[in-house]
Amino acid sequence: MTPEERFELRQVAVNEWSISDHSYDAHDERCVVACIWWVALDECEVSWMVELGLPTRYPSPANVIEDLRLLVPRRTKPIPIAHFAPPTTRPTPDPG
C-alpha cells in the first residue's frame, strides 16, 4: 500500500479534518492518525494521535498529509544491517 493509498485526509466539519490510516480497520482506534483544525486564516493546528515527530502547526491541512506521506516511506523501510561473525580472540602468551 502506497502512502497515497494508506492515508486519507477527510473534512469532518467546516474547520476540522482528520487523517485516517487505512492500514487499520475503520473500527480500530489506531485508524485516526491526526485531528486538524484552523486556528488562523493561514494556520492550522494538528493533534497527532501517534508520535511521529512532525510539527503541530501547518499552513493548511494539505501540508499536513503531504508531510505524513513523505515521512512514512522513510520510517517503514527496513535498514539493512551487516552481520559479521564475532572476532576470534587468541590467548596472549604469559610473559613470565
PDB file of C-alpha atoms in Angstrom:
ATOM      1  CA  MET A   1       0.000   0.000   0.000  1.00  0.00           C
ATOM      2  CA  THR A   2       1.484   3.361  -1.033  1.00  0.00           C
ATOM      3  CA  PRO A   3       1.360   6.363   1.324  1.00  0.00           C
ATOM      4  CA  GLU A   4      -1.213   7.942  -1.010  1.00  0.00           C
ATOM      5  CA  GLU A   5      -3.486   4.907  -0.589  1.00  0.00           C
ATOM      6  CA  ARG A   6      -2.718   4.426   3.093  1.00  0.00           C
ATOM      7  CA  PHE A   7      -3.587   7.910   4.419  1.00  0.00           C
ATOM      8  CA  GLU A   8      -6.776   9.857   3.791  1.00  0.00           C
ATOM      9  CA  LEU A   9      -7.475  13.489   4.677  1.00  0.00           C
ATOM     10  CA  ARG A  10     -11.168  13.821   5.471  1.00  0.00           C
ATOM     11  CA  GLN A  11     -13.089  17.001   6.311  1.00  0.00           C
ATOM     12  CA  VAL A  12     -15.329  16.284   9.322  1.00  0.00           C
ATOM     13  CA  ALA A  13     -16.645  19.813   9.978  1.00  0.00           C
ATOM     14  CA  VAL A  14     -16.370  23.296   8.491  1.00  0.00           C
ATOM     15  CA  ASN A  15     -12.939  23.935  10.013  1.00  0.00           C
ATOM     16  CA  GLU A  16     -11.897  20.435  11.099  1.00  0.00           C
ATOM     17  CA  TRP A  17     -10.235  17.480   9.377  1.00  0.00           C
ATOM     18  CA  SER A  18      -8.942  14.070  10.339  1.00  0.00           C
ATOM     19  CA  ILE A  19      -6.322  11.827   8.798  1.00  0.00           C
ATOM     20  CA  SER A  20      -7.131   8.131   8.660  1.00  0.00           C
ATOM     21  CA  ASP A  21      -4.675   5.292   8.274  1.00  0.00           C
ATOM     22  CA  HIS A  22      -6.223   2.611   6.045  1.00  0.00           C
ATOM     23  CA  SER A  23      -3.705   0.008   7.159  1.00  0.00           C
ATOM     24  CA  TYR A  24      -6.024  -0.405  10.181  1.00  0.00           C
ATOM     25  CA  ASP A  25      -9.690  -1.385  10.247  1.00  0.00           C
ATOM     26  CA  ALA A  26     -12.089   1.586  10.378  1.00  0.00           C
ATOM     27  CA  HIS A  27     -13.245   0.465  13.849  1.00  0.00           C
ATOM     28  CA  ASP A  28      -9.687   0.234  15.187  1.00  0.00           C
ATOM     29  CA  GLU A  29      -8.753   3.205  17.374  1.00  0.00           C
ATOM     30  CA  ARG A  30      -5.344   3.350  15.648  1.00  0.00           C
ATOM     31  CA  CYS A  31      -7.086   4.287  12.400  1.00  0.00           C
ATOM     32  CA  VAL A  32      -7.174   8.005  13.286  1.00  0.00           C
ATOM     33  CA  VAL A  33      -3.657   9.421  12.997  1.00  0.00           C
ATOM     34  CA  ALA A  34      -4.352  13.144  13.417  1.00  0.00           C
ATOM     35  CA  CYS A  35      -7.030  15.764  14.017  1.00  0.00           C
ATOM     36  CA  ILE A  36      -6.601  19.164  12.342  1.00  0.00           C
ATOM     37  CA  TRP A  37      -8.394  22.483  12.817  1.00  0.00           C
ATOM     38  CA  TRP A  38      -7.926  26.073  11.657  1.00  0.00           C
ATOM     39  CA  VAL A  39      -6.597  28.477  14.303  1.00  0.00           C
ATOM     40  CA  ALA A  40      -5.962  31.427  11.975  1.00  0.00           C
ATOM     41  CA  LEU A  41      -6.511  32.386   8.363  1.00  0.00           C
ATOM     42  CA  ASP A  42      -3.227  30.807   7.238  1.00  0.00           C
ATOM     43  CA  GLU A  43      -2.502  28.363  10.047  1.00  0.00           C
ATOM     44  CA  CYS A  44      -3.912  25.096  11.289  1.00  0.00           C
ATOM     45  CA  GLU A  45      -3.085  23.105  14.387  1.00  0.00           C
ATOM     46  CA  VAL A  46      -2.557  19.351  14.436  1.00  0.00           C
ATOM     47  CA  SER A  47      -3.182  16.987  17.298  1.00  0.00           C
ATOM     48  CA  TRP A  48      -1.188  13.839  16.492  1.00  0.00           C
ATOM     49  CA  MET A  49      -2.633  10.592  17.865  1.00  0.00           C
ATOM     50  CA  VAL A  50       0.706   8.812  17.298  1.00  0.00           C
ATOM     51  CA  GLU A  51       4.199  10.110  17.988  1.00  0.00           C
ATOM     52  CA  LEU A  52       5.776  10.863  14.628  1.00  0.00           C
ATOM     53  CA  GLY A  53       7.974  13.835  15.407  1.00  0.00           C
ATOM     54  CA  LEU A  54       6.074  16.083  12.994  1.00  0.00           C
ATOM     55  CA  PRO A  55       5.144  19.725  13.748  1.00  0.00           C
ATOM     56  CA  THR A  56       1.840  20.721  15.330  1.00  0.00           C
ATOM     57  CA  ARG A  57       1.373  23.864  13.188  1.00  0.00           C
ATOM     58  CA  TYR A  58       0.978  23.941   9.403  1.00  0.00           C
ATOM     59  CA  PRO A  59      -0.242  26.430   6.789  1.00  0.00           C
ATOM     60  CA  SER A  60      -3.006  24.050   5.616  1.00  0.00           C
ATOM     61  CA  PRO A  61      -4.397  20.522   6.105  1.00  0.00           C
ATOM     62  CA  ALA A  62      -2.968  19.556   2.706  1.00  0.00           C
ATOM     63  CA  ASN A  63       0.534  20.321   4.014  1.00  0.00           C
ATOM     64  CA  VAL A  64      -0.062  18.029   6.996  1.00  0.00           C
ATOM     65  CA  ILE A  65      -0.915  14.967   4.931  1.00  0.00           C
ATOM     66  CA  GLU A  66       1.885  15.766   2.481  1.00  0.00           C
ATOM     67  CA  ASP A  67       4.441  15.694   5.320  1.00  0.00           C
ATOM     68  CA  LEU A  68       2.944  12.488   6.686  1.00  0.00           C
ATOM     69  CA  ARG A  69       3.092  10.769   3.296  1.00  0.00           C
ATOM     70  CA  LEU A  70       6.725  11.860   2.852  1.00  0.00           C
ATOM     71  CA  LEU A  71       7.685  10.588   6.302  1.00  0.00           C
ATOM     72  CA  VAL A  72       6.153   7.126   6.137  1.00  0.00           C
ATOM     73  CA  PRO A  73       8.377   5.536   3.481  1.00  0.00           C
ATOM     74  CA  ARG A  74      11.473   6.597   5.413  1.00  0.00           C
ATOM     75  CA  ARG A  75      10.099   5.213   8.676  1.00  0.00           C
ATOM     76  CA  THR A  76       8.827   1.866   7.426  1.00  0.00           C
ATOM     77  CA  LYS A  77      11.610   0.838   5.049  1.00  0.00           C
ATOM     78  CA  PRO A  78      13.942  -1.585   6.801  1.00  0.00           C
ATOM     79  CA  ILE A  79      17.572  -0.623   7.069  1.00  0.00           C
ATOM     80  CA  PRO A  80      19.922  -3.474   6.177  1.00  0.00           C
ATOM     81  CA  ILE A  81      22.380  -4.285   8.924  1.00  0.00           C
ATOM     82  CA  ALA A  82      25.557  -6.135   8.079  1.00  0.00           C
ATOM     83  CA  HIS A  83      26.102  -9.245  10.149  1.00  0.00           C
ATOM     84  CA  PHE A  84      29.620 -10.400  10.842  1.00  0.00           C
ATOM     85  CA  ALA A  85      30.890 -13.279  12.901  1.00  0.00           C
ATOM     86  CA  PRO A  86      32.391 -12.188  16.209  1.00  0.00           C
ATOM     87  CA  PRO A  87      36.151 -11.676  16.079  1.00  0.00           C
ATOM     88  CA  THR A  88      38.198 -14.570  17.248  1.00  0.00           C
ATOM     89  CA  THR A  89      40.426 -13.844  20.175  1.00  0.00           C
ATOM     90  CA  ARG A  90      43.657 -15.631  20.753  1.00  0.00           C
ATOM     91  CA  PRO A  91      45.075 -16.074  24.197  1.00  0.00           C
ATOM     92  CA  THR A  92      48.091 -13.919  24.789  1.00  0.00           C
ATOM     93  CA  PRO A  93      51.191 -15.789  25.899  1.00  0.00           C
ATOM     94  CA  ASP A  94      52.176 -15.398  29.550  1.00  0.00           C
ATOM     95  CA  PRO A  95      55.380 -13.309  29.670  1.00  0.00           C
ATOM     96  CA  GLY A  96      56.514 -14.957  32.898  1.00  0.00           C
TER      97      GLY A  96
END
